[in-house]
Short mmCIF file of C-alpha atoms in Angstrom, two decimals:
data_model
loop_
_atom_site.label_atom_id
_atom_site.label_comp_id
_atom_site.label_asym_id
_atom_site.label_seq_id
_atom_site.Cartn_x
_atom_site.Cartn_y
_atom_site.Cartn_z
CA MET A 511 -30.00 37.42 21.53
CA HIS A 512 -32.33 35.09 23.43
CA ILE A 513 -35.26 33.33 21.75
CA VAL A 514 -37.99 31.34 23.52
CA ILE A 515 -39.73 28.54 21.59
CA ILE A 516 -43.32 27.61 22.48
CA GLU A 517 -43.94 24.48 20.38
CA ASP A 518 -45.55 21.26 21.60
CA GLU A 519 -44.25 18.89 18.88
CA ALA A 520 -40.98 17.60 20.29
CA GLN A 521 -39.29 16.95 16.94
CA ILE A 522 -40.06 20.40 15.56
CA ARG A 523 -39.08 21.98 18.87
CA GLN A 524 -35.70 20.23 18.78
CA GLU A 525 -35.13 21.13 15.12
CA LEU A 526 -35.87 24.77 15.85
CA LYS A 527 -33.61 24.80 18.88
CA LEU A 528 -30.71 23.31 16.93
CA LEU A 529 -31.25 25.69 14.00
CA LEU A 530 -31.28 28.75 16.23
CA GLU A 531 -28.32 27.65 18.33
CA ASN A 532 -26.31 27.04 15.16
CA ALA A 533 -27.21 30.62 14.21
CA LEU A 534 -25.66 31.68 17.56
CA TYR A 535 -28.89 32.54 19.35
CA GLU A 536 -29.43 31.64 23.00
CA VAL A 537 -32.50 29.39 23.07
CA THR A 538 -35.05 28.32 25.68
CA ALA A 539 -37.59 25.72 24.53
CA LEU A 540 -40.64 25.31 26.75
CA CYS A 541 -41.75 21.72 27.31
CA GLU A 542 -44.76 22.54 29.50
CA PHE A 543 -47.48 24.90 28.35
CA GLU A 544 -49.52 25.74 31.43
CA GLU A 545 -49.02 29.47 32.07
CA ALA A 546 -46.90 29.59 28.91
CA ALA A 547 -47.00 33.39 28.64
CA SER A 548 -45.62 33.85 32.15
CA ALA A 549 -43.01 31.12 31.66
CA ALA A 550 -41.83 32.66 28.40
CA LEU A 551 -41.54 36.17 29.85
CA ALA A 552 -39.73 34.85 32.92
CA ALA A 553 -36.91 33.78 30.59
CA ASP A 554 -36.47 37.45 29.56
CA PRO A 555 -36.37 36.75 25.80
CA ASP A 556 -35.62 39.10 22.92
CA LEU A 557 -38.15 37.22 20.75
CA ILE A 558 -40.73 34.44 21.10
CA LEU A 559 -41.54 31.79 18.47
CA LEU A 560 -45.11 30.68 19.12
CA ASP A 561 -47.18 27.81 17.72
CA LEU A 562 -50.95 28.17 17.48
CA LYS A 563 -52.14 24.63 18.26
CA LEU A 564 -51.04 23.97 21.82
CA PRO A 565 -52.48 21.93 24.68
CA GLY A 566 -54.61 24.19 26.86
CA GLU A 567 -54.51 27.78 25.67
CA SER A 568 -54.23 28.59 21.98
CA GLY A 569 -51.30 30.54 20.63
CA PHE A 570 -53.66 33.47 20.10
CA ASP A 571 -54.51 33.58 23.80
CA ILE A 572 -50.87 33.21 24.82
CA CYS A 573 -49.88 36.07 22.52
CA ALA A 574 -52.64 38.26 23.96
CA GLY A 575 -51.39 37.46 27.46
CA ILE A 576 -47.83 38.36 26.51
CA ARG A 577 -48.88 41.56 24.79
CA ALA A 578 -50.89 42.67 27.83
CA VAL A 579 -47.66 43.11 29.79
CA SER A 580 -44.77 43.14 27.30
CA GLU A 581 -43.71 44.42 23.90
CA VAL A 582 -41.32 41.51 23.27
CA PRO A 583 -41.66 40.53 19.58
CA VAL A 584 -43.72 37.41 18.83
CA ILE A 585 -43.55 35.39 15.62
CA PHE A 586 -46.27 32.82 15.00
CA LEU A 587 -44.91 29.59 13.51
CA THR A 588 -47.80 27.32 12.58
CA SER A 589 -49.21 24.81 10.12
CA ARG A 590 -52.44 26.82 9.88
CA THR A 591 -52.43 28.60 6.52
CA ASP A 592 -55.84 30.27 6.58
CA ALA A 593 -55.68 34.02 5.92
CA SER A 594 -58.13 34.67 8.76
CA ASP A 595 -55.73 32.97 11.21
CA GLU A 596 -52.86 35.14 9.97
CA LEU A 597 -55.00 38.27 10.36
CA ASN A 598 -56.08 37.19 13.85
CA GLY A 599 -52.45 36.60 14.80
CA ILE A 600 -51.47 40.10 13.75
CA LEU A 601 -54.48 41.60 15.54
CA LYS A 602 -53.51 39.72 18.71
CA GLY A 603 -50.14 41.47 18.62
CA GLY A 604 -47.95 39.12 16.57
CA ASP A 605 -45.05 40.69 14.69
CA ASP A 606 -44.93 38.07 11.94
CA TYR A 607 -46.73 34.89 10.83
CA ILE A 608 -44.77 32.02 9.26
CA THR A 609 -46.35 28.78 8.07
CA LYS A 610 -44.93 25.27 8.31
CA PRO A 611 -43.09 23.65 6.69
CA PHE A 612 -40.65 26.54 6.82
CA HIS A 613 -37.38 27.01 4.95
CA PRO A 614 -34.63 27.51 7.56
CA PRO A 615 -32.83 30.39 5.76
CA ILE A 616 -36.12 32.25 5.32
CA LEU A 617 -37.10 31.69 8.96
CA LEU A 618 -33.74 33.00 10.14
CA ALA A 619 -34.04 36.02 7.83
CA ARG A 620 -37.54 36.81 9.13
CA ILE A 621 -36.35 36.48 12.75
CA ALA A 622 -33.41 38.80 12.05
CA ALA A 623 -35.72 41.34 10.38
CA VAL A 624 -38.13 41.41 13.33
CA LEU A 625 -35.28 41.75 15.82
CA LYS A 626 -33.73 44.56 13.80
CA ARG A 627 -37.04 46.39 13.50
CA THR A 628 -37.97 46.07 17.17
CA LYS A 629 -34.47 46.97 18.34
CA LYS A 630 -34.78 50.29 16.53
CA ALA A 631 -38.09 50.90 18.27
CA VAL A 632 -36.63 50.39 21.77
CA LYS A 633 -36.79 53.59 23.77
CA LYS A 634 -33.60 55.36 24.65
CA GLU A 635 -32.29 54.94 28.16
CA PRO A 636 -34.09 57.39 30.47
CA ASP A 637 -32.18 60.50 31.48
CA ARG A 638 -33.04 59.90 35.14
CA LEU A 639 -33.91 57.12 37.60
CA GLU A 640 -36.19 57.60 40.62
CA HIS A 641 -36.67 55.52 43.76
CA LYS A 642 -38.42 56.43 47.02
CA GLY A 643 -38.43 60.12 46.15
CA VAL A 644 -34.74 60.34 45.24
CA VAL A 645 -33.80 61.16 41.64
CA LEU A 646 -30.54 60.07 40.04
CA ASP A 647 -29.98 62.52 37.19
CA ILE A 648 -28.09 60.50 34.59
CA ALA A 649 -27.61 63.41 32.21
CA HIS A 650 -25.96 65.63 34.85
CA GLY A 651 -24.41 63.06 37.20
CA SER A 652 -26.20 64.33 40.29
CA ILE A 653 -28.87 63.41 42.85
CA ARG A 654 -31.81 65.40 44.19
CA LEU A 655 -35.16 64.93 45.89
CA LEU A 656 -38.21 64.58 43.66
CA GLN A 657 -40.41 66.85 45.77
CA ASP A 658 -37.82 69.51 46.63
CA PRO A 659 -39.33 72.90 45.59
CA GLU A 660 -35.85 74.46 45.58
CA GLU A 661 -34.49 71.62 43.43
CA GLN A 662 -31.27 71.40 45.39
CA SER A 663 -28.88 68.78 44.08
CA GLU A 664 -25.58 67.16 44.93
CA GLU A 665 -22.94 66.52 42.30
CA LEU A 666 -21.51 63.01 42.17
CA THR A 667 -18.00 61.84 41.38
CA LYS A 668 -17.53 59.20 38.68
CA ASN A 669 -17.31 56.39 41.23
CA GLU A 670 -20.26 57.67 43.29
CA PHE A 671 -22.42 57.93 40.18
CA LYS A 672 -21.60 54.40 39.00
CA ILE A 673 -22.30 52.94 42.45
CA LEU A 674 -25.67 54.68 42.70
CA TYR A 675 -26.55 53.82 39.11
CA TYR A 676 -26.01 50.13 39.86
CA LEU A 677 -28.05 50.32 43.06
CA PHE A 678 -30.90 52.19 41.31
CA SER A 679 -30.85 49.55 38.55
CA ASN A 680 -31.22 46.76 41.12
CA THR A 681 -33.74 48.16 43.59
CA GLY A 682 -35.16 45.70 46.09
CA ARG A 683 -32.17 43.38 45.83
CA ILE A 684 -29.24 43.15 48.24
CA ILE A 685 -26.07 43.88 46.26
CA PRO A 686 -22.99 42.17 47.74
CA ARG A 687 -19.94 44.42 48.10
CA MET A 688 -17.90 42.19 45.80
CA GLU A 689 -20.57 42.44 43.09
CA LEU A 690 -20.31 46.23 43.19
CA ILE A 691 -16.52 46.06 43.04
CA GLU A 692 -16.63 43.66 40.08
CA TYR A 693 -19.17 45.87 38.28
CA LEU A 694 -16.95 48.92 38.67
CA TRP A 695 -13.88 46.95 37.60
CA ASP A 696 -15.72 45.80 34.44
CA ASN A 697 -16.42 49.46 33.71
CA GLN A 698 -12.70 50.31 33.89
CA VAL A 699 -12.97 51.96 37.31
CA TYR A 700 -10.32 50.74 39.76
CA ILE A 701 -11.86 50.30 43.20
CA ASP A 702 -11.07 48.05 46.17
CA ASP A 703 -13.03 47.25 49.33
CA ASN A 704 -11.71 50.22 51.28
CA THR A 705 -12.37 52.62 48.41
CA LEU A 706 -15.92 51.29 48.17
CA SER A 707 -16.48 52.06 51.87
CA VAL A 708 -15.16 55.61 51.42
CA ASN A 709 -17.42 56.19 48.43
CA MET A 710 -20.47 54.82 50.25
CA THR A 711 -19.78 57.17 53.19
CA ARG A 712 -19.60 60.14 50.80
CA ILE A 713 -22.79 59.07 49.00
CA ARG A 714 -24.65 58.81 52.31
CA GLY A 715 -23.37 62.24 53.33
CA LYS A 716 -24.72 63.81 50.15
CA LEU A 717 -28.07 62.07 50.56
CA GLU A 718 -28.27 63.21 54.18
CA ARG A 719 -27.63 66.83 53.14
CA LEU A 720 -30.58 66.57 50.75
CA GLY A 721 -32.78 65.11 53.49
CA ALA A 722 -32.85 61.49 52.24
CA HIS A 723 -32.10 59.74 55.52
CA GLY A 724 -31.32 56.02 55.50
CA PHE A 725 -31.80 55.80 51.72
CA VAL A 726 -28.98 53.30 51.21
CA GLU A 727 -29.33 50.40 53.64
CA THR A 728 -26.43 48.27 54.79
CA LYS A 729 -27.28 44.61 55.30
CA ARG A 730 -24.58 43.42 57.68
CA GLY A 731 -22.52 40.63 56.19
CA MET A 732 -24.46 40.78 52.91
CA GLY A 733 -24.18 44.15 51.16
CA TYR A 734 -26.28 47.19 50.26
CA CYS A 735 -29.80 47.78 49.00
CA LEU A 736 -32.20 50.63 48.23
#
Protein backbone atom coordinates (compact mmCIF):
# COMPACT_ATOMS: atom_id res chain seq x y z
CA MET A 1 0.00 0.00 0.00
CA HIS A 2 1.25 3.46 -0.96
CA ILE A 3 0.68 6.51 1.26
CA VAL A 4 1.40 10.13 0.31
CA ILE A 5 2.21 12.61 3.11
CA ILE A 6 1.38 16.30 2.63
CA GLU A 7 2.99 17.94 5.68
CA ASP A 8 5.12 21.09 5.66
CA GLU A 9 6.91 20.60 9.02
CA ALA A 10 10.03 18.67 8.11
CA GLN A 11 10.45 16.91 11.46
CA ILE A 12 6.87 15.67 11.57
CA ARG A 13 7.06 14.68 7.91
CA GLN A 14 10.18 12.60 8.56
CA GLU A 15 8.68 11.00 11.69
CA LEU A 16 5.56 10.03 9.75
CA LYS A 17 7.58 8.64 6.87
CA LEU A 18 9.70 6.50 9.19
CA LEU A 19 6.65 5.28 11.13
CA LEU A 20 4.81 4.26 7.98
CA GLU A 21 7.83 2.63 6.35
CA ASN A 22 8.42 0.61 9.52
CA ALA A 23 4.80 -0.50 9.18
CA LEU A 24 5.71 -1.72 5.66
CA TYR A 25 3.88 0.98 3.71
CA GLU A 26 5.39 2.54 0.61
CA VAL A 27 5.66 6.26 1.35
CA THR A 28 5.98 9.45 -0.71
CA ALA A 29 6.44 12.66 1.29
CA LEU A 30 5.86 15.89 -0.62
CA CYS A 31 8.35 18.66 0.11
CA GLU A 32 6.79 21.26 -2.20
CA PHE A 33 3.16 22.25 -1.91
CA GLU A 34 2.33 24.17 -5.07
CA GLU A 35 -0.25 22.08 -6.96
CA ALA A 36 -0.18 19.62 -4.06
CA ALA A 37 -3.38 17.84 -5.11
CA SER A 38 -2.02 17.08 -8.57
CA ALA A 39 1.38 16.05 -7.20
CA ALA A 40 -0.21 13.70 -4.68
CA LEU A 41 -2.47 12.04 -7.26
CA ALA A 42 0.41 11.69 -9.71
CA ALA A 43 2.04 9.34 -7.18
CA ASP A 44 -1.00 7.02 -7.49
CA PRO A 45 -1.47 6.58 -3.71
CA ASP A 46 -3.83 4.28 -1.83
CA LEU A 47 -4.24 6.94 0.88
CA ILE A 48 -3.21 10.56 1.54
CA LEU A 49 -2.25 12.03 4.93
CA LEU A 50 -2.99 15.75 4.74
CA ASP A 51 -2.13 18.64 7.07
CA LEU A 52 -4.43 21.66 7.21
CA LYS A 53 -1.95 24.52 7.71
CA LEU A 54 0.18 24.55 4.58
CA PRO A 55 1.92 27.29 2.61
CA GLY A 56 -0.36 28.44 -0.19
CA GLU A 57 -3.55 26.42 -0.31
CA SER A 58 -5.14 25.11 2.87
CA GLY A 59 -5.61 21.41 3.44
CA PHE A 60 -9.34 21.93 2.95
CA ASP A 61 -8.79 23.30 -0.55
CA ILE A 62 -6.32 20.54 -1.42
CA CYS A 63 -8.80 17.90 -0.26
CA ALA A 64 -11.56 19.49 -2.34
CA GLY A 65 -9.26 19.44 -5.36
CA ILE A 66 -8.44 15.78 -4.81
CA ARG A 67 -12.06 14.83 -4.29
CA ALA A 68 -13.11 16.59 -7.51
CA VAL A 69 -11.24 13.97 -9.53
CA SER A 70 -10.50 11.02 -7.24
CA GLU A 71 -11.98 8.86 -4.49
CA VAL A 72 -8.59 8.08 -2.93
CA PRO A 73 -9.05 8.17 0.88
CA VAL A 74 -7.80 11.29 2.68
CA ILE A 75 -7.02 11.51 6.39
CA PHE A 76 -6.51 14.97 7.88
CA LEU A 77 -3.64 15.06 10.38
CA THR A 78 -3.56 18.46 12.06
CA SER A 79 -2.97 20.41 15.25
CA ARG A 80 -6.32 22.18 14.82
CA THR A 81 -8.73 20.70 17.36
CA ASP A 82 -11.81 22.85 16.76
CA ALA A 83 -14.94 20.79 16.09
CA SER A 84 -15.89 23.11 13.22
CA ASP A 85 -12.59 22.31 11.49
CA GLU A 86 -13.23 18.58 11.87
CA LEU A 87 -16.74 19.00 10.45
CA ASN A 88 -15.40 21.08 7.55
CA GLY A 89 -12.79 18.42 6.83
CA ILE A 90 -15.42 15.72 6.60
CA LEU A 91 -17.65 17.91 4.44
CA LYS A 92 -14.72 18.57 2.09
CA GLY A 93 -14.43 14.82 1.54
CA GLY A 94 -12.01 13.69 4.25
CA ASP A 95 -12.34 10.10 5.45
CA ASP A 96 -10.96 10.74 8.93
CA TYR A 97 -9.63 13.60 11.09
CA ILE A 98 -6.77 13.00 13.53
CA THR A 99 -5.31 15.68 15.78
CA LYS A 100 -1.68 16.18 16.75
CA PRO A 101 0.11 15.07 18.81
CA PHE A 102 -0.94 11.62 17.67
CA HIS A 103 -0.19 8.25 19.23
CA PRO A 104 1.58 6.13 16.57
CA PRO A 105 -0.35 2.87 17.26
CA ILE A 106 -3.67 4.73 17.06
CA LEU A 107 -2.66 6.52 13.85
CA LEU A 108 -1.66 3.21 12.25
CA ALA A 109 -4.92 1.60 13.38
CA ARG A 110 -6.97 4.47 11.92
CA ILE A 111 -5.05 4.28 8.63
CA ALA A 112 -5.62 0.52 8.45
CA ALA A 113 -9.34 0.98 9.18
CA VAL A 114 -9.77 3.56 6.41
CA LEU A 115 -7.86 1.40 3.92
CA LYS A 116 -9.93 -1.64 4.83
CA ARG A 117 -13.18 0.27 4.51
CA THR A 118 -12.34 1.91 1.19
CA LYS A 119 -10.93 -1.31 -0.25
CA LYS A 120 -14.30 -2.98 0.31
CA ALA A 121 -15.98 -0.10 -1.51
CA VAL A 122 -13.81 -0.46 -4.63
CA LYS A 123 -15.89 -1.49 -7.61
CA LYS A 124 -15.43 -4.90 -9.07
CA GLU A 125 -13.39 -5.18 -12.24
CA PRO A 126 -15.62 -4.38 -15.23
CA ASP A 127 -16.87 -7.32 -17.28
CA ARG A 128 -15.75 -5.62 -20.49
CA LEU A 129 -13.24 -3.09 -21.83
CA GLU A 130 -13.91 -0.80 -24.81
CA HIS A 131 -11.57 1.19 -27.04
CA LYS A 132 -12.25 2.86 -30.39
CA GLY A 133 -15.49 0.95 -30.84
CA VAL A 134 -14.04 -2.50 -30.10
CA VAL A 135 -15.27 -4.37 -27.02
CA LEU A 136 -13.19 -6.94 -25.18
CA ASP A 137 -15.71 -9.12 -23.35
CA ILE A 138 -13.87 -10.26 -20.23
CA ALA A 139 -16.66 -12.50 -19.01
CA HIS A 140 -16.84 -14.49 -22.27
CA GLY A 141 -13.29 -14.15 -23.60
CA SER A 142 -14.33 -12.65 -26.93
CA ILE A 143 -14.21 -9.45 -28.98
CA ARG A 144 -16.93 -7.63 -30.89
CA LEU A 145 -17.78 -4.21 -32.29
CA LEU A 146 -19.70 -1.84 -30.05
CA GLN A 147 -22.06 -0.64 -32.79
CA ASP A 148 -22.63 -3.98 -34.54
CA PRO A 149 -26.44 -4.49 -34.72
CA GLU A 150 -25.92 -8.23 -35.28
CA GLU A 151 -23.56 -8.44 -32.30
CA GLN A 152 -21.15 -10.73 -34.10
CA SER A 153 -18.20 -11.78 -31.99
CA GLU A 154 -14.95 -13.68 -32.26
CA GLU A 155 -13.85 -16.13 -29.60
CA LEU A 156 -10.31 -15.71 -28.28
CA THR A 157 -7.80 -18.31 -27.17
CA LYS A 158 -6.22 -17.95 -23.74
CA ASN A 159 -3.09 -16.32 -25.16
CA GLU A 160 -5.04 -14.02 -27.50
CA PHE A 161 -7.26 -12.86 -24.65
CA LYS A 162 -4.33 -12.10 -22.34
CA ILE A 163 -2.50 -10.16 -25.07
CA LEU A 164 -5.56 -8.05 -25.87
CA TYR A 165 -6.36 -7.55 -22.19
CA TYR A 166 -2.89 -6.11 -21.62
CA LEU A 167 -3.15 -3.86 -24.67
CA PHE A 168 -6.63 -2.63 -23.65
CA SER A 169 -5.28 -1.92 -20.15
CA ASN A 170 -2.46 0.21 -21.60
CA THR A 171 -4.18 2.16 -24.37
CA GLY A 172 -2.18 5.01 -25.86
CA ARG A 173 1.15 3.50 -24.84
CA ILE A 174 3.53 1.55 -27.06
CA ILE A 175 4.00 -1.89 -25.48
CA PRO A 176 7.39 -3.45 -26.31
CA ARG A 177 7.23 -7.07 -27.46
CA MET A 178 9.41 -8.19 -24.55
CA GLU A 179 7.06 -6.51 -22.07
CA LEU A 180 4.15 -8.53 -23.47
CA ILE A 181 6.18 -11.73 -23.31
CA GLU A 182 7.21 -11.04 -19.70
CA TYR A 183 3.60 -10.24 -18.75
CA LEU A 184 2.38 -13.54 -20.18
CA TRP A 185 5.24 -15.43 -18.53
CA ASP A 186 4.30 -13.88 -15.15
CA ASN A 187 0.78 -15.17 -15.73
CA GLN A 188 2.05 -18.73 -16.22
CA VAL A 189 1.57 -18.66 -20.00
CA TYR A 190 4.63 -19.89 -21.91
CA ILE A 191 5.20 -17.73 -24.97
CA ASP A 192 8.28 -16.78 -26.99
CA ASP A 193 8.85 -14.13 -29.66
CA ASN A 194 7.69 -16.33 -32.53
CA THR A 195 4.57 -17.44 -30.65
CA LEU A 196 3.76 -13.79 -29.93
CA SER A 197 3.93 -13.00 -33.67
CA VAL A 198 1.61 -15.92 -34.48
CA ASN A 199 -0.89 -14.80 -31.85
CA MET A 200 -0.82 -11.19 -33.06
CA THR A 201 -1.51 -12.37 -36.63
CA ARG A 202 -4.51 -14.38 -35.41
CA ILE A 203 -5.80 -11.46 -33.32
CA ARG A 204 -5.58 -9.13 -36.32
CA GLY A 205 -7.40 -11.67 -38.47
CA LYS A 206 -10.28 -11.86 -36.02
CA LEU A 207 -10.47 -8.07 -35.76
CA GLU A 208 -10.45 -7.77 -39.56
CA ARG A 209 -13.34 -10.24 -39.83
CA LEU A 210 -15.34 -8.03 -37.47
CA GLY A 211 -14.49 -4.93 -39.52
CA ALA A 212 -11.97 -3.38 -37.09
CA HIS A 213 -9.22 -2.58 -39.58
CA GLY A 214 -5.82 -1.48 -38.28
CA PHE A 215 -6.99 -1.66 -34.66
CA VAL A 216 -3.67 -2.98 -33.35
CA GLU A 217 -0.80 -0.84 -34.62
CA THR A 218 2.75 -2.11 -34.99
CA LYS A 219 5.42 0.47 -34.20
CA ARG A 220 8.46 -0.84 -36.06
CA GLY A 221 11.33 -1.55 -33.71
CA MET A 222 9.26 -0.56 -30.67
CA GLY A 223 6.16 -2.74 -30.19
CA TYR A 224 2.38 -2.55 -30.37
CA CYS A 225 -0.27 -0.05 -29.36
CA LEU A 226 -4.03 0.51 -29.59
